Coordinates of C-alpha atoms in Angstrom, one line a residue:
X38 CA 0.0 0.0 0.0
X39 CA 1.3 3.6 -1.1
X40 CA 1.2 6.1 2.0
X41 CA 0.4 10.0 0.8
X42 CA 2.6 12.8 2.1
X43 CA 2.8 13.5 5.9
X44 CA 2.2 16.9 7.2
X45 CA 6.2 17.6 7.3
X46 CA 6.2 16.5 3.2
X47 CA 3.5 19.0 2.6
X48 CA 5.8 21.7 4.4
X49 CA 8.4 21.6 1.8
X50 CA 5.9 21.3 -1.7
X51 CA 3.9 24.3 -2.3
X52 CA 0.6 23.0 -4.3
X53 CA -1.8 25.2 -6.3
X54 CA -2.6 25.5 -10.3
X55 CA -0.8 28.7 -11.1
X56 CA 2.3 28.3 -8.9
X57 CA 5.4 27.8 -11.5
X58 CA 8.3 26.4 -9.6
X59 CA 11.9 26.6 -10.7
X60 CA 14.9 25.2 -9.4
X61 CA 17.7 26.7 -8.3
X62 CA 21.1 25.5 -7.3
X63 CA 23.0 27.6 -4.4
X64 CA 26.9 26.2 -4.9
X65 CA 30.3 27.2 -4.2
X66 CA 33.5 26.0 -2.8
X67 CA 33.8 24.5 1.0
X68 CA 32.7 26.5 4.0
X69 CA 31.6 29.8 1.6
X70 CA 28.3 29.9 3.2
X71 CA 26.1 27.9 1.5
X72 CA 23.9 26.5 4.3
X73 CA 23.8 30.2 6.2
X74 CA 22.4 31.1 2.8
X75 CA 19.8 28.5 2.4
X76 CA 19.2 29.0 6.4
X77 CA 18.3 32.6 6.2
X78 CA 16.0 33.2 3.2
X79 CA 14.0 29.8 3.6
X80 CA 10.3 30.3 4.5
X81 CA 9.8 26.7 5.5
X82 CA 12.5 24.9 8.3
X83 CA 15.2 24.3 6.0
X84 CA 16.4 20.6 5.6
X85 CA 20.0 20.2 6.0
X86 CA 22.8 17.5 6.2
X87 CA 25.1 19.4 8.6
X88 CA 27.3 17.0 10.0
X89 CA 30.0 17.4 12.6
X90 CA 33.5 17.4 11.0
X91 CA 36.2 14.9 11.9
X92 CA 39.5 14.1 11.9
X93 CA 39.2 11.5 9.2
X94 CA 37.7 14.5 6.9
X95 CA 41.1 16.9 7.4
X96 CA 43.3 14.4 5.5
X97 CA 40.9 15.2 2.1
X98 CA 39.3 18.2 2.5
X99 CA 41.3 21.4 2.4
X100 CA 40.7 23.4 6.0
X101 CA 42.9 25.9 4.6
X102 CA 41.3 29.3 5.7
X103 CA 38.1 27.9 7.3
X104 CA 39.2 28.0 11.1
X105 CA 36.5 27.3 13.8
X106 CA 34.1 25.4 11.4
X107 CA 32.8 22.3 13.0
X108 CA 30.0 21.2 10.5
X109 CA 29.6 20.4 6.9
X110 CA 27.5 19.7 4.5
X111 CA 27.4 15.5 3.4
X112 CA 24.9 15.4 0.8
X113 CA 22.5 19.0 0.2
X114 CA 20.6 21.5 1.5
X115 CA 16.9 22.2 0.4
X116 CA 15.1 25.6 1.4
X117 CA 12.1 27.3 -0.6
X118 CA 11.2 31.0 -1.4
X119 CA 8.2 32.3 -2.5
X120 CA 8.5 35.5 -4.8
X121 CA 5.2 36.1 -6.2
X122 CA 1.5 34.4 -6.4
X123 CA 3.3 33.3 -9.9
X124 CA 6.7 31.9 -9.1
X125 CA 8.7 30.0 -5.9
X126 CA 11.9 29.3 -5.6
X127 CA 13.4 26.1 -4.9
X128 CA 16.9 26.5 -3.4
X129 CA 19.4 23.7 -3.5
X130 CA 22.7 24.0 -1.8
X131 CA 25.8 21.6 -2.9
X132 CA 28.4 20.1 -0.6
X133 CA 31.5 22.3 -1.4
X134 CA 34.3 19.3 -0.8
X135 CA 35.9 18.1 -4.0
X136 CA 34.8 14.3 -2.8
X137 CA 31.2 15.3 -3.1
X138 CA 31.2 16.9 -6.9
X139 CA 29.7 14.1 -8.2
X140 CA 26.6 14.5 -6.9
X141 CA 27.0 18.2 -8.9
X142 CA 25.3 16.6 -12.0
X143 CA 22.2 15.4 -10.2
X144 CA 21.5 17.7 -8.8
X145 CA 21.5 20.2 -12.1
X146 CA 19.9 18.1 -13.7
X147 CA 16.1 20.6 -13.9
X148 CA 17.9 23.7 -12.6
X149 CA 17.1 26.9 -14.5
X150 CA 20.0 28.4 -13.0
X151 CA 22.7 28.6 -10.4
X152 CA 24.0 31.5 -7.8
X153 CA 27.8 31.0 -6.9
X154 CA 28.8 32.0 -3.4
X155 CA 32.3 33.3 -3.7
X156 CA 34.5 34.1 -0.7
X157 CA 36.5 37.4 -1.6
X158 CA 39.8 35.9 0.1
X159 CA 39.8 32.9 -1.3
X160 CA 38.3 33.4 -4.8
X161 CA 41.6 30.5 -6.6
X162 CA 38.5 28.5 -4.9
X163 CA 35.9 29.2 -7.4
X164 CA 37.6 28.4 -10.5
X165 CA 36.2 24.7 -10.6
X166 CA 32.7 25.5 -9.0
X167 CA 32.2 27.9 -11.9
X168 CA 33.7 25.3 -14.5
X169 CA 31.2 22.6 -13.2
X170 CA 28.6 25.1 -13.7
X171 CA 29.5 26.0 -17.4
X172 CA 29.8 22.4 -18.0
X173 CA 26.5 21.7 -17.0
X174 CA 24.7 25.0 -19.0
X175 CA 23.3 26.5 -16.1
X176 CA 23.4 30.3 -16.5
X177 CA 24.8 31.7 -13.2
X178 CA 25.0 35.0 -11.2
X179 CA 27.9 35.4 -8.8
X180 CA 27.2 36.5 -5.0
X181 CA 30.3 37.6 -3.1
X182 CA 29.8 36.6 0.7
X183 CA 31.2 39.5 2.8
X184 CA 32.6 37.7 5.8
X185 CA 33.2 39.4 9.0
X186 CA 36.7 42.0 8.3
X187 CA 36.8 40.9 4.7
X188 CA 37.8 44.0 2.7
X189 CA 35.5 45.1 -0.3
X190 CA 36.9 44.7 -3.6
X191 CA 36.0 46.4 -6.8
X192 CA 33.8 44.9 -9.4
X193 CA 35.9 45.1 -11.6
X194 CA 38.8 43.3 -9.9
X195 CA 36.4 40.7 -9.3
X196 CA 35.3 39.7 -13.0
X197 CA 38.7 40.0 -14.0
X198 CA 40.2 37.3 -11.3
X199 CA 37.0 35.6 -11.9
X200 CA 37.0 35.5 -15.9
X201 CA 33.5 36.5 -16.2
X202 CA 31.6 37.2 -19.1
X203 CA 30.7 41.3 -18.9
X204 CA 26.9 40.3 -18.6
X205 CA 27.1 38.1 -15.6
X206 CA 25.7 39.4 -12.8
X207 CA 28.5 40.2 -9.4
X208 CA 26.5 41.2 -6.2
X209 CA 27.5 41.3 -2.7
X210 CA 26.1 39.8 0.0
X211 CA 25.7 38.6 3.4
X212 CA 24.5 35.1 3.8
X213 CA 23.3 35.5 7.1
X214 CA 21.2 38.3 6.3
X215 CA 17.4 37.9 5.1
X216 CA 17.4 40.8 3.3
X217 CA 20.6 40.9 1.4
X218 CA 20.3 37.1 0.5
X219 CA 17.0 37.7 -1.2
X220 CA 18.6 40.7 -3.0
X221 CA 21.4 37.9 -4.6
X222 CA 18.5 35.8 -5.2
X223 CA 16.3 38.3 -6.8
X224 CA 19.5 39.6 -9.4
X225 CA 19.8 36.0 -10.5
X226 CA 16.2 35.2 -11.7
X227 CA 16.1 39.0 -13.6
X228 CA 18.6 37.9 -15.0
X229 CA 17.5 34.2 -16.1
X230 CA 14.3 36.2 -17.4
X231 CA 16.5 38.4 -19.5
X232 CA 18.6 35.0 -21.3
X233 CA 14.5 33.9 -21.7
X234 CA 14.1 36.8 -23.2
X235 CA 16.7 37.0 -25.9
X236 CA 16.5 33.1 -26.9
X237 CA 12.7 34.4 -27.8
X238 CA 13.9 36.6 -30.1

């Protein structure tokens, strides 16, 4: 016998007719701030595979830089965001260690797009998250995570170190703010409706 849904299940689909859904992946390197991301835009409890680090995961994942972190994610995050009576977000964040990319294609596979979390001091880091992401298709918007006494860094510096293509969208953020995450959100699906736009025409 097939159960249906249980009332948590029902928390994490939003039903209704004229609701359009679309999928977006939240990726980056390790320990950018994927999960505070996904953690403070979410309107439902956000379902998360934090695990507590050990000391079998320092000899393959690179702690360079990340001092103090005591979690990471093993498998995804999943939040949801509701823009408009028209159109909700589905937010899904990637484990960042190089042992979990292959679960990257997966998990692309339906995406309409993908917003990058980039850590200004460590953006060397990036280079094979945005790889992966142009391998896949996905047309992407980059969100720089201001970290606490992170300098700002121009723009321009930025696309340059990033080699990004002068229509890509660079916004700063802070993942543990509501506002400012939904901002970085909001820039990436204007643009995905402006690439809609011009393969229209």
């Amino acid at each position: 016998m097939v159960s249906g849904p249980s009332l948590a299940e029902h928390a994490y689909v939003r039903g209704g007719d004229t609701q359009t859904p679309v999928k977006i992946l939240v990726v980056g390197h390790f320990a950018v701030g994927k999960t505070t991301f996904i953690g403070s835009i979410s309107e439902i409890p956000p379902l998360s595979t934090e695990e507590r680090m050990t000391r079998a995961g320092e000899t393959v994942d690179d702690l360079k830089g990340v001092a103090g972190k005591t979690t990471t994610t093993v498998a995804m995050d999943f939040g949801r965001l509701t823009l408009s009576d028209r159109v909700v977000l589905y937010l899904f964040g990637t484990p960042g260690q190089q042992r979990f990319l292959q679960m990257w294609e997966a998990m692309a596979r339906g995406a309409l797009g993908a917003l990058v979390l980039v850590d200004p001091e460590r953006l060397a880091d990036s280079f094979a998250v945005i790889d992966l992401i142009e391998q896949y298709g996905l047309d992407y918007a980059i969100a720089v995570n201001r970290f606490d006494g992170s300098p700002l860094r121009e723009e321009r510096a930025l696309r340059e170190a990033l080699d990004l293509l002068d229509d890509t969208p660079v916004v700063t953020c802070d993942a543990r703010d509501e506002k400012s995450s939904a901002q970085a959100l909001i820039t990436l699906v204007r643009y995905l409706q402006d690439r809609a736009l011009q393969e229209q025409t």
